[in-house]
Tab-separated table of C-alpha atoms and ligand atoms in Angstrom:
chain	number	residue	atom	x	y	z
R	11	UNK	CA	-33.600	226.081	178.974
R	12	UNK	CA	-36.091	229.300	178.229
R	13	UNK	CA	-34.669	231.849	175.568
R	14	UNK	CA	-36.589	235.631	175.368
R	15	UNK	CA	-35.894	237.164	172.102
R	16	UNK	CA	-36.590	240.829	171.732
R	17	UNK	CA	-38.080	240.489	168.216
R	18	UNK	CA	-39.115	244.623	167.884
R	19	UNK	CA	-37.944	246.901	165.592
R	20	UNK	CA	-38.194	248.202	162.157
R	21	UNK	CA	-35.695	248.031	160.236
R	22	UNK	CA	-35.056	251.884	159.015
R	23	UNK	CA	-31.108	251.274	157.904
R	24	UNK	CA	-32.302	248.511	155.699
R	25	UNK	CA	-35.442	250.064	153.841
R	26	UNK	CA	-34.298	249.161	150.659
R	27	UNK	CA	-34.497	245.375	151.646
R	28	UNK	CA	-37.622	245.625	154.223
R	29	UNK	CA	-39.466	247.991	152.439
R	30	UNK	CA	-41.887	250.044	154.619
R	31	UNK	CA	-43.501	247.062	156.232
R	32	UNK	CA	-41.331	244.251	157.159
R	33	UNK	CA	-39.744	243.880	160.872
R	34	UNK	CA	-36.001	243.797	160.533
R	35	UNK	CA	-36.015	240.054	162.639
R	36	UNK	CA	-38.039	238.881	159.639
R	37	UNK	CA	-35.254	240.229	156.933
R	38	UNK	CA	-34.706	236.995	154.973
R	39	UNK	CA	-31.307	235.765	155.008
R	40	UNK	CA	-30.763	232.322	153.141
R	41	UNK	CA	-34.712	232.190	151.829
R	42	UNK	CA	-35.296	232.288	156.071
R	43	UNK	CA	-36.146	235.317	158.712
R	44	UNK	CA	-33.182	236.767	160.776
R	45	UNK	CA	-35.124	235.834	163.441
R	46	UNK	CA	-35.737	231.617	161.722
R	47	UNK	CA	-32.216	231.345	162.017
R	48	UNK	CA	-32.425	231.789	165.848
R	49	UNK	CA	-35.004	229.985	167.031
R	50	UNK	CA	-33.253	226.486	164.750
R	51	UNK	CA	-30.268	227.630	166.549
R	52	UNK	CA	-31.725	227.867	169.989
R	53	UNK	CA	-33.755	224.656	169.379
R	54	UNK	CA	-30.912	222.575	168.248
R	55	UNK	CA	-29.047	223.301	171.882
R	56	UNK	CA	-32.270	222.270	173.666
R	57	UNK	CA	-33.924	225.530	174.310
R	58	UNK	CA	-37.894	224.205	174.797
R	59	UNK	CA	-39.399	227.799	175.091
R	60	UNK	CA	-38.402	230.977	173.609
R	61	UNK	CA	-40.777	234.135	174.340
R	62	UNK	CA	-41.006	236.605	171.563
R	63	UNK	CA	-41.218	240.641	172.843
R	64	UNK	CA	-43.644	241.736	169.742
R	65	UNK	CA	-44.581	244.711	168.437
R	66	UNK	CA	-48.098	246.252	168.718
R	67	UNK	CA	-48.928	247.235	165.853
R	68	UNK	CA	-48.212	244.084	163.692
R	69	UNK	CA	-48.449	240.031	163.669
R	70	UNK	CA	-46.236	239.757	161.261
R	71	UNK	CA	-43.737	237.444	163.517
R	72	UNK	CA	-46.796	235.796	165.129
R	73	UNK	CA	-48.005	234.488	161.974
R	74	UNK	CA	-45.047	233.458	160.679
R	75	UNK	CA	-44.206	231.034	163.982
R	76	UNK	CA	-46.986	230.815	165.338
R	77	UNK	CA	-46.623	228.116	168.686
R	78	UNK	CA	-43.571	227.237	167.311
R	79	UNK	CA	-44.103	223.333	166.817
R	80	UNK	CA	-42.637	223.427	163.432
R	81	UNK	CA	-39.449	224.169	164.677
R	82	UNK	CA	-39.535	221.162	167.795
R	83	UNK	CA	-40.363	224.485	170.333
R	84	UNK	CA	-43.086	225.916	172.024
R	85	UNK	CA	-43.183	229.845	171.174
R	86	UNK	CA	-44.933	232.092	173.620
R	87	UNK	CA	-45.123	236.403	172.856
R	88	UNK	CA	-45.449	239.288	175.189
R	89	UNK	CA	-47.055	241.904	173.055
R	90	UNK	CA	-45.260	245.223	173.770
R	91	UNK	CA	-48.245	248.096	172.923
R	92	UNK	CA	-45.984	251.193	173.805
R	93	UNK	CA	-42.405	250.525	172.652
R	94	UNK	CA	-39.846	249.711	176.185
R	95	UNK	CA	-36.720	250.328	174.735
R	96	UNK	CA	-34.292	247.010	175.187
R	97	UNK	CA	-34.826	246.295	178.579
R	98	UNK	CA	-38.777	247.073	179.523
R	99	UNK	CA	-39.886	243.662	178.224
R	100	UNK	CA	-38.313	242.181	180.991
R	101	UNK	CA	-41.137	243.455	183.166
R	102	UNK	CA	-43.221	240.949	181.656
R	103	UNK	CA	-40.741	237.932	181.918
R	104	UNK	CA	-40.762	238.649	185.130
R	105	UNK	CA	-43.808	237.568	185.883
R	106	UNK	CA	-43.356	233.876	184.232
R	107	UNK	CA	-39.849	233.114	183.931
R	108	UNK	CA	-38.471	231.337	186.693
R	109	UNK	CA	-35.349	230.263	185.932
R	110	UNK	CA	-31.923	232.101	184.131
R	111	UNK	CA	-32.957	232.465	180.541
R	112	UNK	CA	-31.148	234.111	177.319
R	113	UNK	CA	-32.017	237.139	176.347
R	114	UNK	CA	-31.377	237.366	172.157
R	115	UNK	CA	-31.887	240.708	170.303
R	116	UNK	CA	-33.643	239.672	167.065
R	117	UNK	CA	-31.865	241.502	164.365
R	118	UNK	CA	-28.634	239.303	165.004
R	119	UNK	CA	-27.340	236.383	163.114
R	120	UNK	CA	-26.197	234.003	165.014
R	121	UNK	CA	-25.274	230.081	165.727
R	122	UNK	CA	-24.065	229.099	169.128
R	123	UNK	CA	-23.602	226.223	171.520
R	124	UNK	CA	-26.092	227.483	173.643
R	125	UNK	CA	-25.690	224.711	176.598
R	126	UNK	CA	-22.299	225.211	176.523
R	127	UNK	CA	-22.902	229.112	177.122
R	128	UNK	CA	-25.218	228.135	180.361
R	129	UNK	CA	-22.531	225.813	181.664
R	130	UNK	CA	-20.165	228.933	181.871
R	131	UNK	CA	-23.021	230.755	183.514
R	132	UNK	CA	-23.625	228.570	186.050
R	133	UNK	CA	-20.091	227.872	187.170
R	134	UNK	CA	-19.550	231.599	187.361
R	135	UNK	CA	-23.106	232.188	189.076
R	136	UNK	CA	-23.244	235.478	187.283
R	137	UNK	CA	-25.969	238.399	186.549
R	138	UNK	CA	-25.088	238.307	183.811
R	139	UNK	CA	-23.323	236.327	181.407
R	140	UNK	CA	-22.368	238.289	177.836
R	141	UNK	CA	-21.464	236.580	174.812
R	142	UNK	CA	-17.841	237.974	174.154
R	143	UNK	CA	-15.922	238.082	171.102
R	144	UNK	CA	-13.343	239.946	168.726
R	145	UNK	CA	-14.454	241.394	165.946
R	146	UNK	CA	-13.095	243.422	163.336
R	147	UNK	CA	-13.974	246.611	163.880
R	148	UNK	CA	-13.176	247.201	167.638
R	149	UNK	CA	-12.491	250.875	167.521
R	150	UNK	CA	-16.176	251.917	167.285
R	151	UNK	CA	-17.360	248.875	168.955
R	152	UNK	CA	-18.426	248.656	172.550
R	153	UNK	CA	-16.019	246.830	173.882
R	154	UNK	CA	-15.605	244.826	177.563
R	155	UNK	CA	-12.873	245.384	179.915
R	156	UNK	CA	-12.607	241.819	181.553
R	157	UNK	CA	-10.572	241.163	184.819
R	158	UNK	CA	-9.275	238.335	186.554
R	159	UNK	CA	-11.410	235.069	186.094
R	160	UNK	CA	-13.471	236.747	183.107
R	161	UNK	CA	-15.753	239.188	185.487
R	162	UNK	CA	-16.304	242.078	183.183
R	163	UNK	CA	-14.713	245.008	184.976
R	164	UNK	CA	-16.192	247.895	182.919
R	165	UNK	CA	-17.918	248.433	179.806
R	166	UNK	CA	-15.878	250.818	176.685
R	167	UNK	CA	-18.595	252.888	175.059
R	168	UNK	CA	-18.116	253.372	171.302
R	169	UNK	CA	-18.718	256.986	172.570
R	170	UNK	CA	-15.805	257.642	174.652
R	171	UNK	CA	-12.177	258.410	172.780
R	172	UNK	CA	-9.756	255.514	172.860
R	173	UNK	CA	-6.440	256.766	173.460
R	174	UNK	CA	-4.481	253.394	174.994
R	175	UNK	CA	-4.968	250.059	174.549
R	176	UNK	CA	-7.646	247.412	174.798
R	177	UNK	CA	-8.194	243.530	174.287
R	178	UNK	CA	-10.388	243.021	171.711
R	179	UNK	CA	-13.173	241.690	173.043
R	180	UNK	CA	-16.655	243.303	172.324
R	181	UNK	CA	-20.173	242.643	173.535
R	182	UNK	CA	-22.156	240.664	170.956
R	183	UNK	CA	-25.784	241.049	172.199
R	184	UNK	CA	-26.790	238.123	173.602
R	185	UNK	CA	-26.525	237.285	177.149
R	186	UNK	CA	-28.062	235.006	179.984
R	187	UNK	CA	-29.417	236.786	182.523
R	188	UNK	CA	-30.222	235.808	186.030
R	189	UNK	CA	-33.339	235.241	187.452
R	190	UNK	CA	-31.841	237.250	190.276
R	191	UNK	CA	-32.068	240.039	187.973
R	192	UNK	CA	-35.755	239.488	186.575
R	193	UNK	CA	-37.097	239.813	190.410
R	194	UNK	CA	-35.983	243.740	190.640
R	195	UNK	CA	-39.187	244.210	188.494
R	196	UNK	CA	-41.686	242.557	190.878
R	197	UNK	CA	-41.869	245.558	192.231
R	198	UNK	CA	-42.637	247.367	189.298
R	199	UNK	CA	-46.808	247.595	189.193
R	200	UNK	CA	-46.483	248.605	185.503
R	201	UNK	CA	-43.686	247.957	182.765
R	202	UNK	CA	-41.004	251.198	182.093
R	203	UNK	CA	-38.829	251.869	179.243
R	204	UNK	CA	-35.317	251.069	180.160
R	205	UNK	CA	-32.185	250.271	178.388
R	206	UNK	CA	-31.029	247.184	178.861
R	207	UNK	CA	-26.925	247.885	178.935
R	208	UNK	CA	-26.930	251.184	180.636
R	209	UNK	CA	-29.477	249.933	183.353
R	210	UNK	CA	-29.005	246.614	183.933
R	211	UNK	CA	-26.076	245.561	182.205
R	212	UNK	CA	-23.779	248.239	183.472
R	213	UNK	CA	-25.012	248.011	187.323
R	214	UNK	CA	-24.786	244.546	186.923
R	215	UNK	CA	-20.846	245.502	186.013
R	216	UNK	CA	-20.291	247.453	189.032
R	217	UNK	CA	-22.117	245.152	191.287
R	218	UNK	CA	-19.085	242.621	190.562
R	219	UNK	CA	-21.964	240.320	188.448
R	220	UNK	CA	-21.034	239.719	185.025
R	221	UNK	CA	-18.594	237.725	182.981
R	222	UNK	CA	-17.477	237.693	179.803
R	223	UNK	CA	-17.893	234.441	178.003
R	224	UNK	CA	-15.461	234.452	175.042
R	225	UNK	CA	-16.675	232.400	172.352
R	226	UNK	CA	-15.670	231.798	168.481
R	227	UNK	CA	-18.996	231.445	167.377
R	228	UNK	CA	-20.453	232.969	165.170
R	229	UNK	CA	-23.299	236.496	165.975
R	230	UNK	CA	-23.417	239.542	163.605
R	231	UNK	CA	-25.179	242.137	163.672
R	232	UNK	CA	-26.971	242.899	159.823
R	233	UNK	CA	-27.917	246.121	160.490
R	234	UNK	CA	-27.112	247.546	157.274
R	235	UNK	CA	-26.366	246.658	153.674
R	236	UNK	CA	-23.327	245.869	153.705
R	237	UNK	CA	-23.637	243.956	156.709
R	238	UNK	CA	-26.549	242.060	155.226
R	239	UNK	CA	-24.440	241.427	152.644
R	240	UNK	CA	-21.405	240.171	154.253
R	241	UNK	CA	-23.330	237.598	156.733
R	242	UNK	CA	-25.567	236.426	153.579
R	243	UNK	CA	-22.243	234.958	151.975
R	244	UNK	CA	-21.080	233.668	155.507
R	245	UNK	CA	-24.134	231.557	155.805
R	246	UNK	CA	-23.401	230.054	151.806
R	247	UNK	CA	-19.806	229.824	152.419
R	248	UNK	CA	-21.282	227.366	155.757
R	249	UNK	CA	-19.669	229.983	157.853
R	250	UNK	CA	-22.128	230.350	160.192
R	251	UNK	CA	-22.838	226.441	161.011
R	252	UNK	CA	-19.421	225.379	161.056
R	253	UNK	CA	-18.502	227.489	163.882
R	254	UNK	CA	-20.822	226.703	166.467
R	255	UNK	CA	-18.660	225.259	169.040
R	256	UNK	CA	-20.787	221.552	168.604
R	257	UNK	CA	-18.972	220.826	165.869
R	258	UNK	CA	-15.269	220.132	166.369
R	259	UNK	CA	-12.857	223.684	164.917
R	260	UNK	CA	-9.825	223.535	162.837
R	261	UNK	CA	-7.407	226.240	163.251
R	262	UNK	CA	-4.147	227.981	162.075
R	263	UNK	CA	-1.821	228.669	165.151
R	264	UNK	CA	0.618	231.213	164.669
R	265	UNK	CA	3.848	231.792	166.444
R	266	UNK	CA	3.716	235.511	168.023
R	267	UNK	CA	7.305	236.504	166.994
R	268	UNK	CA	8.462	236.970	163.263
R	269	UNK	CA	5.041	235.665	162.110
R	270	UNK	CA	2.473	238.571	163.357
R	271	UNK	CA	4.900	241.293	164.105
R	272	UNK	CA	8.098	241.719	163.241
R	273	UNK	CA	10.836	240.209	165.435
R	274	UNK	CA	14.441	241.806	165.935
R	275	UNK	CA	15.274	241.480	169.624
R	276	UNK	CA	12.826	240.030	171.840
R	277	UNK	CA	9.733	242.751	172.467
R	278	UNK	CA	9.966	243.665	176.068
R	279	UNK	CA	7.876	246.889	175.799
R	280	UNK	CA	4.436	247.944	173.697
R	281	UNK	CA	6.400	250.210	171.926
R	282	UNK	CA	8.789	248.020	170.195
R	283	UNK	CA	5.824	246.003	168.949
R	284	UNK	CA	5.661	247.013	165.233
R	285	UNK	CA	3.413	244.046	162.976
R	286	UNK	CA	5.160	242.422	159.783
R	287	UNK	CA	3.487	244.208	156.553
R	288	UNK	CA	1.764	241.140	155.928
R	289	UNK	CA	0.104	240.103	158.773
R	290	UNK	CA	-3.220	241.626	158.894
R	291	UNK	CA	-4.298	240.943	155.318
R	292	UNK	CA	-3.120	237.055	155.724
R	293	UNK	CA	-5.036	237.154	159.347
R	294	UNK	CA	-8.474	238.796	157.869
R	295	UNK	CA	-8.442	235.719	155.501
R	296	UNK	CA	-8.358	233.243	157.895
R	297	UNK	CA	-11.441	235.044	159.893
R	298	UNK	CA	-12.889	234.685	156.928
R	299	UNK	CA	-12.853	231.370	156.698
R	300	UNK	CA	-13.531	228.426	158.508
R	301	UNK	CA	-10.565	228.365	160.176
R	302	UNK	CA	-9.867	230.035	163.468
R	303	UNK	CA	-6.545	231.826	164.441
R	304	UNK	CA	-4.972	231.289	167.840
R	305	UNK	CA	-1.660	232.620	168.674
R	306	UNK	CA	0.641	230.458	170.291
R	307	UNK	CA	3.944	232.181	172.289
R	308	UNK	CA	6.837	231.807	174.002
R	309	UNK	CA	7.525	234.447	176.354
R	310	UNK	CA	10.410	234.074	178.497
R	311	UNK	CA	10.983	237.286	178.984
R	312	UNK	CA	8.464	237.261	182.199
R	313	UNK	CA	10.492	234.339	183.806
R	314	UNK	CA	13.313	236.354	183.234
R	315	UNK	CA	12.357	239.518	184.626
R	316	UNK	CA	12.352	242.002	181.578
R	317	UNK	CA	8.476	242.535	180.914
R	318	UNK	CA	6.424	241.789	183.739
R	319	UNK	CA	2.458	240.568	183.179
R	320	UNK	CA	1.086	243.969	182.850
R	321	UNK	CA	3.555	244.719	180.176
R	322	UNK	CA	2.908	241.456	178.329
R	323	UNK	CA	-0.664	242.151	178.501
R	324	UNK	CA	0.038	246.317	177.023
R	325	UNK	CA	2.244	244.163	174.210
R	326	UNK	CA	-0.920	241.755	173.222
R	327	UNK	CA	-3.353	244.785	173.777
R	328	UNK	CA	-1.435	247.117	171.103
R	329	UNK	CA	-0.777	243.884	168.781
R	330	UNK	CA	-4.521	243.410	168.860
R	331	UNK	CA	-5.354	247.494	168.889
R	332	UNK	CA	-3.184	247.547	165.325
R	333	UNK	CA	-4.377	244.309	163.697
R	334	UNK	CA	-8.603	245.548	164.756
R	335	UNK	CA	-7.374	249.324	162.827
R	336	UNK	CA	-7.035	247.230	159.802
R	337	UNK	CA	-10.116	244.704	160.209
R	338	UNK	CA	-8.238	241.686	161.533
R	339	UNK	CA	-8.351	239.621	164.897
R	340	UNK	CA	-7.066	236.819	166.697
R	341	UNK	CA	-9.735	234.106	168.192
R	342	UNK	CA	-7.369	233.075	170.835
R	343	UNK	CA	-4.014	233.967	172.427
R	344	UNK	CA	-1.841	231.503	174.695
R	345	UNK	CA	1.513	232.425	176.492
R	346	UNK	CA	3.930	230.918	178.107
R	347	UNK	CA	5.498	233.204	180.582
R	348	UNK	CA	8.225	230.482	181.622
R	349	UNK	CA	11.615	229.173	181.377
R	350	UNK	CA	13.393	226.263	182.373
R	351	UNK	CA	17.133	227.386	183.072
R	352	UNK	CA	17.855	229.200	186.344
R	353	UNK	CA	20.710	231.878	187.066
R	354	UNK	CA	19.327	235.385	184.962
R	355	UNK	CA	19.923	238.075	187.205
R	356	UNK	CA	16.433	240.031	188.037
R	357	UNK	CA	14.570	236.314	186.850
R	358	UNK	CA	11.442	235.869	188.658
R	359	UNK	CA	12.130	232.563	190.655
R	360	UNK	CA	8.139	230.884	190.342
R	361	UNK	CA	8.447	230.806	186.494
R	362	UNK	CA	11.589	229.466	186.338
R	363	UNK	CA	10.415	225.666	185.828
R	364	UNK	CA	10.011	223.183	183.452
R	365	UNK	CA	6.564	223.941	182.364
R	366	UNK	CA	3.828	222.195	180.174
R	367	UNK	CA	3.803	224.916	178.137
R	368	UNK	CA	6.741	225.973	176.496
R	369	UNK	CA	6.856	225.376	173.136
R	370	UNK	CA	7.922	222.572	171.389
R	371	UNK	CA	5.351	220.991	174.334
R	372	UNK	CA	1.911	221.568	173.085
R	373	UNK	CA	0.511	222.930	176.457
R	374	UNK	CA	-1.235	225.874	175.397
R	375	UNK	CA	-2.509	223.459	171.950
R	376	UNK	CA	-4.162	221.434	174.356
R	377	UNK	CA	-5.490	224.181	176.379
R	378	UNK	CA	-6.739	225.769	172.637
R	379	UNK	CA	-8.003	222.498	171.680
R	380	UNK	CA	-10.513	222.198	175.002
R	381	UNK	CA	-11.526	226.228	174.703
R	382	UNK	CA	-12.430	225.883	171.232
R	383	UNK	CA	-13.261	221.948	170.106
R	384	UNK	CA	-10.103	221.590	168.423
R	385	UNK	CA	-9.337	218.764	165.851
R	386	UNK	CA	-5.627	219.060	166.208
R	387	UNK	CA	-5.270	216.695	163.516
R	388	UNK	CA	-6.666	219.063	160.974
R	389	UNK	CA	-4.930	222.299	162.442
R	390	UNK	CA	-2.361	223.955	160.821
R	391	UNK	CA	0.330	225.536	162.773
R	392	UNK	CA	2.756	228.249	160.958
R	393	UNK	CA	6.046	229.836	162.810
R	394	UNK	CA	9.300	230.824	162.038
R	395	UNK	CA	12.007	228.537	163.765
R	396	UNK	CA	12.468	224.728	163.928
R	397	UNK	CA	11.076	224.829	167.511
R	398	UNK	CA	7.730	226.160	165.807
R	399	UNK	CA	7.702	223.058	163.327
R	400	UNK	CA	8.368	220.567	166.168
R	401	UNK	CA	5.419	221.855	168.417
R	402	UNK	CA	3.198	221.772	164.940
R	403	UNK	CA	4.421	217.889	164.403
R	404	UNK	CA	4.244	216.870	168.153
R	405	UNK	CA	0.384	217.947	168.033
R	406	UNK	CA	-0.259	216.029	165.143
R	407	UNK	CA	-0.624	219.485	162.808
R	408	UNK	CA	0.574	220.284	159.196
R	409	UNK	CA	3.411	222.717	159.521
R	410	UNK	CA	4.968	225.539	157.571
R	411	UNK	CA	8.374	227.094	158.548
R	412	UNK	CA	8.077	231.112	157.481
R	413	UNK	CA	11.952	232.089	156.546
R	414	UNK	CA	11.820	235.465	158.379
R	415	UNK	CA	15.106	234.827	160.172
R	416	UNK	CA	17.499	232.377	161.622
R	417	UNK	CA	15.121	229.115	161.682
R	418	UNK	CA	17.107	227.113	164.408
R	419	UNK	CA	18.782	229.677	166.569
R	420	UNK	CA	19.534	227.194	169.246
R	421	UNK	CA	20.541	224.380	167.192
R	422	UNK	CA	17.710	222.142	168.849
R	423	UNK	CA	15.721	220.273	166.876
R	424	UNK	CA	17.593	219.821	163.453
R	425	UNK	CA	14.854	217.270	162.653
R	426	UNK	CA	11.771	218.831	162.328
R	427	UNK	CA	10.801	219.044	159.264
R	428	UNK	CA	7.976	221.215	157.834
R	429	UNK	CA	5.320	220.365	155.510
R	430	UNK	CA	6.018	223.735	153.707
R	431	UNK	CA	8.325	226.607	153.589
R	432	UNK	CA	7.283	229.798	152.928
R	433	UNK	CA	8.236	233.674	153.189
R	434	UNK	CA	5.639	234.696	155.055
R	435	UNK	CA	2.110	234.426	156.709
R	436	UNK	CA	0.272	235.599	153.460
R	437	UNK	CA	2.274	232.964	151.227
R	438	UNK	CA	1.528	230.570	154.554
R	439	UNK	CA	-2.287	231.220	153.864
R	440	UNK	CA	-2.068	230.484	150.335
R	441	UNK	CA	-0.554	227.138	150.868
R	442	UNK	CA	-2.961	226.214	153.517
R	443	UNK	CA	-6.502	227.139	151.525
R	444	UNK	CA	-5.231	225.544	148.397
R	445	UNK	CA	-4.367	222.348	150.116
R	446	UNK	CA	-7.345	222.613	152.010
R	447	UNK	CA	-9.870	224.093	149.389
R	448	UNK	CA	-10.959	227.124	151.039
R	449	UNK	CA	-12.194	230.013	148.550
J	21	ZN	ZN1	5.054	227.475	180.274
């Protein structure tokens, strides 16, 4: 695997930690460059050669890794003399790289899987391939519109007003991109500036090429201060290594209902979604942390005929829309649309069945657990009814029953019994960092 890392750029929102001088890649972050952090990264997934796009009128990065056998690599730079913008480079790959490579912009700290990333690729033989993931601050975030199967459909500017709902789900900045791709510059006879997202990315979008690979790894952008700041105490906390998708996850699912937003009747319409007080404070501390959330939900209402898909999806977009407003996200959501008992007038026949999925089956954990490299074992889950604690115990989790309502509505399962009880997902998150020492 061949990585090309576009390594340019001073770094003018971070003066007063570069000074006048120093390339925002080689920012120190940890007593190592921005840019260090990368190439151990791509190296420890098997990446043999990563090209560095340089700029003219320095060596600073040259010097610093030079052929790159100190990290187990061999490092190779295209020297840009007139600056190309984010996507000019590529003129020069062009000419060398023959095979799908990934294209990193420097001033991002990251730690990913990166093989893992290329197997998606290749069994979506995309243009592109972009890293995907929530973050929280959608609303002036680019953010990716992704279809059926992952293919990106269309690309939110930051730019354009928001007035309805999205997924959270924004472009991080690194990609693979095809070699398909690369040949539209043979015949260029000298490199152009070009941007890479409006003129490759976003064609790439409309020529039904790119998909969006959603990942829980960790890649932020330290662009400024604060940001610096933030990702500087990720990396001590062991943030930023513990997430790369190598190393098995442990996460906190959370029933839907009761737990995230506040549950009266079921929520058959966006509208009626309104979140529990709580929620978004107690879900910020978990991104936080090592652990990841994931959202685990009935939804019978499909089988039955009162929200259809669409709706469901308008329901999950808002939920997501409200918890991003107050810098909080979910890692993963899993539905189950079905229900076992036949007869509901207006019920949609083909998810009337007894799935896999419903909960107290552990369906969607297993799904969760082969997305994200699970350990179910150390997972937490936290709901509000006994049927919640029995899905928790049959995965092998820790539980904690939330006493927002009636616990056993149904009278099934008058056995399972939680590890904890608790009012509410803040208290829930107390219990499970103090058992689990998380700062
Ligand atoms: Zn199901």
């Amino acid at each position: 695997m061949i990585a090309l890392i576009q390594a340019g750029g001073a770094g003018t929102r971070l003066k007063s930690i570069t000074g006048d001088t120093l390339l925002k890649p080689m920012v120190p972050i940890g007593g190592k460059p921005i840019l260090e952090h990368q190439v151990i990264s791509l190296a420890r997934s098997g990446v043999e050669h990563i090209w560095m796009v340089c700029p003219g009128h320095t060596n600073q990065i040259e010097d610093y890794f030079g052929d790159g056998s100190k990290w187990g690599v061999s490092i190779h730079y295209f020297k840009e003399l007139i600056p190309l913008g984010t996507g000019g480079a590529l003129f020069y790959a062009a000419k060398v790289f023959k095979e799908d490579f990934f294209l990193l912009f420097g001033d991002l700290m990251l730690d990913i899987d990166f093989g893992r990333f290329m197997k998606f690729h290749k069994a979506h033989n995309s243009i592109i391939t972009t890293f995907a993931h929530p973050n929280s601050h959608p609303y002036d975030s680019d953010v990716l519109v992704p279809g059926e199967n992952s293919k990106v459909v269309h690309l939110l500017s930051k730019k354009e007003p928001r007035d309805f709902y999205y997924e959270n789900l924004t472009n991080a900045g690194v990609y693979v991109v095809s070699k398909e791709l690369l040949d539209t510059f043979l015949d260029l006879d000298e490199p152009v500036k070009m941007d890479f997202e409006k003129e490759l990315l976003m064609p790439s979008i409309y020529a039904d090429g790119v998909y969006a690979y959603r990942s829980s790894e960790y890649v932020k952008d330290c662009g400024t201060p604060d940001r610096y700041e933030s990702v500087g105490r990720d990396l001590e906390k062991g943030v930023v290594e513990s997430r790369n998708l190598r190393n098995k996850q442990r996460a906190i699912f959370l029933d839907r209902d009761g737990v995230i937003n506040k549950f009266g009747n079921f929520v058959k319409k966006a509208d009626a979604l309104v979140l529990k007080e709580d929620a978004p404070g107690a879900l910020k501390r978990i991104n936080e942390s090592p652990f990841l959330a994931i959202c685990i939900t009935n939804q019978p209402v499909v089988a039955r005929g009162e929200t259809t898909f669409g709706e469901l999806k308008q329901i999950h977009d808002k939920m997501q829309v409200l918890l991003g407003e107050r810098g909080s996200y979910l890692n993963g959501l899993y539905f189950c649309p079905h229900h076992p008992d036949k007869g509901f007038e207006g019920e949609v026949p083909e998810l009337k069945f007894d799935c896999d999925c419903r909960k107290p089956k552990i369906g969607m954990l297993l799904k969760a657990k082969e997305d994200f490299n699970i350990d179910l074992e150390k997972s937490w889950f936290v709901g509000d009814t006994k049927q919640d604690v029995q899905t928790g115990i049959n995965a092998n989790c820790r539980t904690i029953l939330i006493t927002s309502g009636d616990p056993n509505p149904d009278g099934k399962y008058p056995n399972a019994k939680p590890d904890f009880i608790c009012k509410d997902l803040a208290e829930a998150v107390d219990i499970i960092f103090k058992e689990e020492g998380v700062n």
